[in-house]
Amino acid sequence: MSKTDAPDNDSLFEAPPMGEQERMVEAILFATADPVTVTELTGRMPHGCDPAEAIAVLRKRYEGRGVNIVRVGDAWAIRTASDLG
């Protein structure tokens, strides 16, 4: 492959689709008792993932549900909806 044919990013692997990234973030938040920062999420996910975007999508998906994705300081956690607590 010539230099002009090389992909624009530095990785040989593509990041998983956003739907899969959402699942990963959801699983990590569910499995951890303590809030998790975006930096920590980035370190636990495959190269090229965007956990901040996945959190934004998940927050909208969880609106009105029994649990929500909430900011705790500079980190994120799954918590019972405030009106049900």
Tab-separated table of C-alpha atoms in Angstrom:
chain	number	residue	atom	x	y	z
A	1	MET	CA	0.000	0.000	0.000
A	2	SER	CA	1.462	3.349	-0.945
A	3	LYS	CA	1.530	6.283	1.445
A	4	THR	CA	-1.334	7.920	-0.445
A	5	ASP	CA	-3.495	4.807	0.040
A	6	ALA	CA	-2.963	4.704	3.810
A	7	PRO	CA	-5.968	5.397	6.063
A	8	ASP	CA	-6.189	8.788	7.778
A	9	ASN	CA	-5.957	7.339	11.304
A	10	ASP	CA	-2.979	5.760	13.050
A	11	SER	CA	-4.682	2.457	13.862
A	12	LEU	CA	-4.837	-0.672	11.761
A	13	PHE	CA	-8.179	-1.473	13.381
A	14	GLU	CA	-11.484	0.350	13.197
A	15	ALA	CA	-13.321	1.229	16.364
A	16	PRO	CA	-16.449	-0.843	16.931
A	17	PRO	CA	-19.751	0.686	15.762
A	18	MET	CA	-21.281	3.216	18.179
A	19	GLY	CA	-23.986	0.746	19.203
A	20	GLU	CA	-21.306	-1.656	20.422
A	21	GLN	CA	-19.447	1.162	22.170
A	22	GLU	CA	-22.681	2.050	23.987
A	23	ARG	CA	-23.005	-1.558	25.137
A	24	MET	CA	-19.418	-1.522	26.438
A	25	VAL	CA	-19.921	1.717	28.381
A	26	GLU	CA	-23.230	0.460	29.760
A	27	ALA	CA	-21.627	-2.798	30.924
A	28	ILE	CA	-18.691	-1.021	32.562
A	29	LEU	CA	-20.959	1.451	34.381
A	30	PHE	CA	-23.279	-1.344	35.489
A	31	ALA	CA	-20.446	-3.541	36.769
A	32	THR	CA	-18.609	-0.873	38.767
A	33	ALA	CA	-19.784	0.466	42.108
A	34	ASP	CA	-17.764	3.669	41.803
A	35	PRO	CA	-18.286	6.342	39.139
A	36	VAL	CA	-16.006	6.002	36.102
A	37	THR	CA	-14.301	8.859	34.244
A	38	VAL	CA	-14.220	9.148	30.474
A	39	THR	CA	-10.442	8.655	30.690
A	40	GLU	CA	-10.940	5.365	32.554
A	41	LEU	CA	-13.545	4.260	30.016
A	42	THR	CA	-11.158	5.108	27.174
A	43	GLY	CA	-8.509	2.906	28.785
A	44	ARG	CA	-10.896	-0.050	29.056
A	45	MET	CA	-12.278	0.147	25.517
A	46	PRO	CA	-10.724	-0.687	22.134
A	47	HIS	CA	-8.566	1.922	20.432
A	48	GLY	CA	-10.549	4.602	18.623
A	49	CYS	CA	-13.698	4.368	20.749
A	50	ASP	CA	-15.469	7.543	21.846
A	51	PRO	CA	-16.917	6.857	25.304
A	52	ALA	CA	-18.021	10.485	25.714
A	53	GLU	CA	-20.284	10.160	22.674
A	54	ALA	CA	-21.526	6.769	23.869
A	55	ILE	CA	-22.432	8.320	27.248
A	56	ALA	CA	-24.352	11.129	25.527
A	57	VAL	CA	-26.384	8.620	23.514
A	58	LEU	CA	-26.975	6.378	26.547
A	59	ARG	CA	-28.134	9.318	28.681
A	60	LYS	CA	-30.850	10.084	26.128
A	61	ARG	CA	-31.794	6.413	25.852
A	62	TYR	CA	-32.205	6.161	29.640
A	63	GLU	CA	-34.311	9.340	30.026
A	64	GLY	CA	-37.586	8.504	31.757
A	65	ARG	CA	-36.393	5.043	32.788
A	66	GLY	CA	-35.969	3.625	36.283
A	67	VAL	CA	-32.223	4.212	36.153
A	68	ASN	CA	-30.224	7.021	34.595
A	69	ILE	CA	-26.648	7.719	33.554
A	70	VAL	CA	-25.585	10.573	35.818
A	71	ARG	CA	-22.513	12.724	36.280
A	72	VAL	CA	-20.853	12.333	39.670
A	73	GLY	CA	-18.080	14.910	39.917
A	74	ASP	CA	-15.974	14.342	36.820
A	75	ALA	CA	-17.164	10.747	36.379
A	76	TRP	CA	-20.277	8.824	35.311
A	77	ALA	CA	-22.457	6.211	36.996
A	78	ILE	CA	-25.763	4.387	36.674
A	79	ARG	CA	-28.118	5.494	39.437
A	80	THR	CA	-31.776	5.037	40.338
A	81	ALA	CA	-33.954	7.766	38.822
A	82	SER	CA	-34.294	10.652	41.271
A	83	ASP	CA	-38.084	10.414	41.418
A	84	LEU	CA	-37.863	6.744	42.443
A	85	GLY	CA	-35.052	7.041	44.987
